[in-house]
C-alpha cells in the first residue's frame, strides 16, 4: 500500500508541475521573443520619424526610445506577429503563408486598432502638448510623421519576426511544433484533467481524512519544488536555443513560474500542518 501511495503522489506531483509548465511556458517564450522584436524595431521606427522630421532634437529622440521600450501597443503588435510566426513554423498547412496572410485570417481588426493607437500616441509624444493644436505646415508635418510611423511599425516588426521563422532549421521547426502542442488549449485541458484524476487517486489511496490532506499537501509541495527546478532548466535550455534560433540570448522573465511554485509550496505546507492537527485531535 505504501508503494501505491508513493506512486500516486509522484504522479500527482509531476502532473501538477507539468500543468504549470504548459500554462506558463507560452507567455514566457512569447514575451521574450517580443522583447527582441521590439528592441530591433526601435531603430527602424525612429528612422521613419527622422526621415520626415529631420529636425527632431536629441532629447526628443530619447523620449521616443523610452516610449518604444514601454509601449503596450507596440508590444501587442509584436505579440500578434510572434503568434503568427509560431503558427507558420508549427503547421505544415501554414508553412507557405506569410505572417500578414496568417494575421489577416484572425486579427486584422485588432492589429489595425493597435497600430492606430500606437501611431497616435507616439506622434503625440514627438510633438508634445502642441499635438492637438497644430495647423498649416505643422499639421502637414504631423500627418507625414504619422503616416511614416504607421507604415514602418508593421514593416519593422514583420521583418524581424519573419527573420526568426525563415532562419529555422528542420530540427528547430520541430521544437516549435512541440512547443505549440504543449502550450495549446487542448494540452491545458488534458493536463488539468490528469492532475484532477491523480488528486482523486490520492483520495482513493488514503482512507483517513488526515491522510488525504497530508497526501495532497506532500504532492502539492513537491510539485511546486519540481516546477521551480524545471524553471531553472527552462532558462538554461531556452537561452541556448534562443541564441541559435534568433541570434541573440533571450532574457526570460520567470516571475510567474516562481509565483506559482511559491503558491504550491505554501499551500502544500498548510495542508500538511492541517493534516497533523486533525490527526492529533483524532488521537
mmCIF file of C-alpha atoms in Angstrom, residues 85-245:
data_model
loop_
_atom_site.group_PDB
_atom_site.id
_atom_site.type_symbol
_atom_site.label_atom_id
_atom_site.label_comp_id
_atom_site.label_asym_id
_atom_site.label_seq_id
_atom_site.Cartn_x
_atom_site.Cartn_y
_atom_site.Cartn_z
ATOM 1 C CA UNK A 85 5.183 33.186 -36.709
ATOM 2 C CA UNK A 86 4.624 30.251 -34.346
ATOM 3 C CA UNK A 87 1.567 29.158 -36.358
ATOM 4 C CA UNK A 88 3.549 29.329 -39.601
ATOM 5 C CA UNK A 89 6.504 27.413 -38.153
ATOM 6 C CA UNK A 90 4.455 24.767 -36.335
ATOM 7 C CA UNK A 91 1.945 23.792 -39.028
ATOM 8 C CA UNK A 92 2.548 22.180 -42.412
ATOM 9 C CA UNK A 93 -0.739 23.703 -43.564
ATOM 10 C CA UNK A 94 0.536 27.232 -42.881
ATOM 11 C CA UNK A 95 4.220 26.834 -43.768
ATOM 12 C CA UNK A 96 3.918 28.666 -47.119
ATOM 13 C CA UNK A 97 1.902 31.591 -45.741
ATOM 14 C CA UNK A 98 3.361 34.987 -44.935
ATOM 15 C CA UNK A 99 2.860 36.494 -41.496
ATOM 16 C CA UNK A 100 0.482 39.064 -42.978
ATOM 17 C CA UNK A 101 -1.652 36.310 -44.534
ATOM 18 C CA UNK A 102 -1.717 34.487 -41.213
ATOM 19 C CA UNK A 103 -2.758 37.624 -39.354
ATOM 20 C CA UNK A 104 -5.413 38.565 -41.916
ATOM 21 C CA UNK A 105 -7.313 35.368 -41.112
ATOM 22 C CA UNK A 106 -7.876 36.198 -37.449
ATOM 23 C CA UNK A 107 -6.565 39.532 -36.204
ATOM 24 C CA UNK A 108 -6.945 42.209 -38.888
ATOM 25 C CA UNK A 109 -9.191 44.467 -36.807
ATOM 26 C CA UNK A 110 -7.159 44.004 -33.628
ATOM 27 C CA UNK A 111 -3.918 44.716 -35.482
ATOM 28 C CA UNK A 112 -5.313 47.860 -37.129
ATOM 29 C CA UNK A 113 -6.525 49.176 -33.769
ATOM 30 C CA UNK A 114 -3.153 48.503 -32.130
ATOM 31 C CA UNK A 115 -1.241 50.201 -34.973
ATOM 32 C CA UNK A 116 -3.582 53.198 -34.919
ATOM 33 C CA UNK A 117 -3.315 53.588 -31.149
ATOM 34 C CA UNK A 118 0.465 53.176 -31.208
ATOM 35 C CA UNK A 119 0.893 55.699 -34.033
ATOM 36 C CA UNK A 120 -1.341 58.337 -32.421
ATOM 37 C CA UNK A 121 0.376 58.060 -29.048
ATOM 38 C CA UNK A 122 3.906 58.026 -30.470
ATOM 39 C CA UNK A 123 3.388 61.015 -32.758
ATOM 40 C CA UNK A 124 1.754 62.907 -29.893
ATOM 41 C CA UNK A 125 4.873 62.132 -27.892
ATOM 42 C CA UNK A 126 7.041 63.612 -30.642
ATOM 43 C CA UNK A 127 5.026 66.830 -30.962
ATOM 44 C CA UNK A 128 4.299 67.107 -27.246
ATOM 45 C CA UNK A 129 1.472 69.248 -25.893
ATOM 46 C CA UNK A 130 1.079 71.008 -29.258
ATOM 47 C CA UNK A 131 -0.106 67.821 -30.994
ATOM 48 C CA UNK A 132 -3.789 68.718 -30.621
ATOM 49 C CA UNK A 133 -3.439 72.360 -31.661
ATOM 50 C CA UNK A 134 -1.354 72.367 -34.826
ATOM 51 C CA UNK A 135 -2.278 73.741 -38.243
ATOM 52 C CA UNK A 136 -0.790 74.716 -41.588
ATOM 53 C CA UNK A 137 2.713 73.422 -42.324
ATOM 54 C CA UNK A 138 2.976 71.922 -38.831
ATOM 55 C CA UNK A 139 -0.170 69.881 -39.457
ATOM 56 C CA UNK A 140 1.254 68.620 -42.750
ATOM 57 C CA UNK A 141 4.429 67.568 -40.951
ATOM 58 C CA UNK A 142 2.385 65.932 -38.206
ATOM 59 C CA UNK A 143 0.406 63.875 -40.727
ATOM 60 C CA UNK A 144 3.579 62.946 -42.622
ATOM 61 C CA UNK A 145 5.219 61.639 -39.439
ATOM 62 C CA UNK A 146 2.045 59.787 -38.533
ATOM 63 C CA UNK A 147 1.809 58.109 -41.944
ATOM 64 C CA UNK A 148 5.505 57.210 -41.934
ATOM 65 C CA UNK A 149 5.306 55.623 -38.476
ATOM 66 C CA UNK A 150 2.097 53.754 -39.328
ATOM 67 C CA UNK A 151 3.739 52.139 -42.365
ATOM 68 C CA UNK A 152 7.074 51.438 -40.717
ATOM 69 C CA UNK A 153 5.911 49.860 -37.451
ATOM 70 C CA UNK A 154 4.306 46.784 -39.037
ATOM 71 C CA UNK A 155 7.047 46.599 -41.659
ATOM 72 C CA UNK A 156 9.765 46.558 -38.987
ATOM 73 C CA UNK A 157 8.025 44.109 -36.654
ATOM 74 C CA UNK A 158 7.114 41.819 -39.560
ATOM 75 C CA UNK A 159 10.666 41.914 -40.930
ATOM 76 C CA UNK A 160 12.363 40.910 -37.687
ATOM 77 C CA UNK A 161 9.727 38.334 -36.732
ATOM 78 C CA UNK A 162 9.851 36.738 -40.195
ATOM 79 C CA UNK A 163 13.627 36.608 -39.897
ATOM 80 C CA UNK A 164 13.249 34.294 -36.914
ATOM 81 C CA UNK A 165 10.998 31.885 -38.844
ATOM 82 C CA UNK A 166 12.953 31.945 -42.107
ATOM 83 C CA UNK A 167 16.205 31.118 -40.346
ATOM 84 C CA UNK A 168 14.893 27.986 -38.630
ATOM 85 C CA UNK A 169 16.284 24.553 -39.430
ATOM 86 C CA UNK A 170 14.080 21.441 -39.653
ATOM 87 C CA UNK A 171 15.000 20.467 -36.084
ATOM 88 C CA UNK A 172 14.177 23.939 -34.801
ATOM 89 C CA UNK A 173 10.800 23.866 -36.532
ATOM 90 C CA UNK A 174 10.144 20.534 -34.829
ATOM 91 C CA UNK A 175 10.877 22.177 -31.468
ATOM 92 C CA UNK A 176 8.358 24.911 -32.316
ATOM 93 C CA UNK A 177 5.759 22.253 -33.214
ATOM 94 C CA UNK A 178 6.267 20.518 -29.863
ATOM 95 C CA UNK A 179 6.065 23.887 -28.115
ATOM 96 C CA UNK A 180 2.813 24.768 -29.933
ATOM 97 C CA UNK A 181 1.250 21.418 -28.996
ATOM 98 C CA UNK A 182 2.362 21.618 -25.365
ATOM 99 C CA UNK A 183 1.034 25.167 -24.874
ATOM 100 C CA UNK A 184 -2.256 24.674 -26.746
ATOM 101 C CA UNK A 185 -5.688 24.874 -25.108
ATOM 102 C CA UNK A 186 -6.108 21.122 -25.649
ATOM 103 C CA UNK A 187 -2.870 20.470 -23.743
ATOM 104 C CA UNK A 188 -4.057 22.730 -20.914
ATOM 105 C CA UNK A 189 -7.337 20.821 -20.624
ATOM 106 C CA UNK A 190 -5.613 17.420 -20.700
ATOM 107 C CA UNK A 191 -3.106 18.497 -18.032
ATOM 108 C CA UNK A 192 -5.865 19.778 -15.739
ATOM 109 C CA UNK A 193 -7.915 16.597 -16.173
ATOM 110 C CA UNK A 194 -4.922 14.344 -15.447
ATOM 111 C CA UNK A 195 -3.989 16.421 -12.390
ATOM 112 C CA UNK A 196 -7.546 16.160 -11.034
ATOM 113 C CA UNK A 197 -7.590 12.399 -11.702
ATOM 114 C CA UNK A 198 -4.329 11.999 -9.798
ATOM 115 C CA UNK A 199 -5.754 14.055 -6.930
ATOM 116 C CA UNK A 200 -8.759 11.712 -6.836
ATOM 117 C CA UNK A 201 -6.384 8.734 -6.752
ATOM 118 C CA UNK A 202 -4.874 10.214 -3.588
ATOM 119 C CA UNK A 203 -8.370 10.173 -2.063
ATOM 120 C CA UNK A 204 -8.642 6.501 -3.018
ATOM 121 C CA UNK A 205 -5.177 5.608 -1.704
ATOM 122 C CA UNK A 206 -5.759 7.094 1.760
ATOM 123 C CA UNK A 207 -8.670 6.064 3.935
ATOM 124 C CA UNK A 208 -8.450 8.716 6.654
ATOM 125 C CA UNK A 209 -9.253 12.404 6.134
ATOM 126 C CA UNK A 210 -5.905 13.427 7.628
ATOM 127 C CA UNK A 211 -4.103 11.050 5.283
ATOM 128 C CA UNK A 212 -5.801 12.502 2.212
ATOM 129 C CA UNK A 213 -4.970 16.088 3.208
ATOM 130 C CA UNK A 214 -1.390 15.127 4.064
ATOM 131 C CA UNK A 215 -1.006 13.298 0.739
ATOM 132 C CA UNK A 216 -2.303 16.291 -1.201
ATOM 133 C CA UNK A 217 -0.020 18.542 0.827
ATOM 134 C CA UNK A 218 3.069 16.444 0.132
ATOM 135 C CA UNK A 219 2.235 16.173 -3.574
ATOM 136 C CA UNK A 220 1.491 19.884 -3.937
ATOM 137 C CA UNK A 221 4.678 20.898 -2.110
ATOM 138 C CA UNK A 222 6.768 18.518 -4.202
ATOM 139 C CA UNK A 223 5.042 19.734 -7.385
ATOM 140 C CA UNK A 224 5.954 23.336 -6.568
ATOM 141 C CA UNK A 225 9.583 22.378 -5.936
ATOM 142 C CA UNK A 226 9.749 20.354 -9.167
ATOM 143 C CA UNK A 227 8.317 23.312 -11.110
ATOM 144 C CA UNK A 228 10.985 25.564 -9.593
ATOM 145 C CA UNK A 229 13.704 23.142 -10.726
ATOM 146 C CA UNK A 230 12.115 22.937 -14.192
ATOM 147 C CA UNK A 231 12.083 26.748 -14.407
ATOM 148 C CA UNK A 232 15.858 26.821 -13.906
ATOM 149 C CA UNK A 233 16.327 24.114 -16.547
ATOM 150 C CA UNK A 234 13.979 26.000 -18.893
ATOM 151 C CA UNK A 235 16.068 29.180 -18.622
ATOM 152 C CA UNK A 236 19.328 27.343 -19.357
ATOM 153 C CA UNK A 237 17.930 25.424 -22.336
ATOM 154 C CA UNK A 238 15.929 28.429 -23.569
ATOM 155 C CA UNK A 239 18.956 30.718 -23.593
ATOM 156 C CA UNK A 240 20.938 28.231 -25.696
ATOM 157 C CA UNK A 241 18.090 27.626 -28.135
ATOM 158 C CA UNK A 242 17.268 31.327 -28.474
ATOM 159 C CA UNK A 243 20.891 32.095 -29.277
ATOM 160 C CA UNK A 244 20.739 29.645 -32.178
ATOM 161 C CA UNK A 245 17.225 30.461 -33.362
#
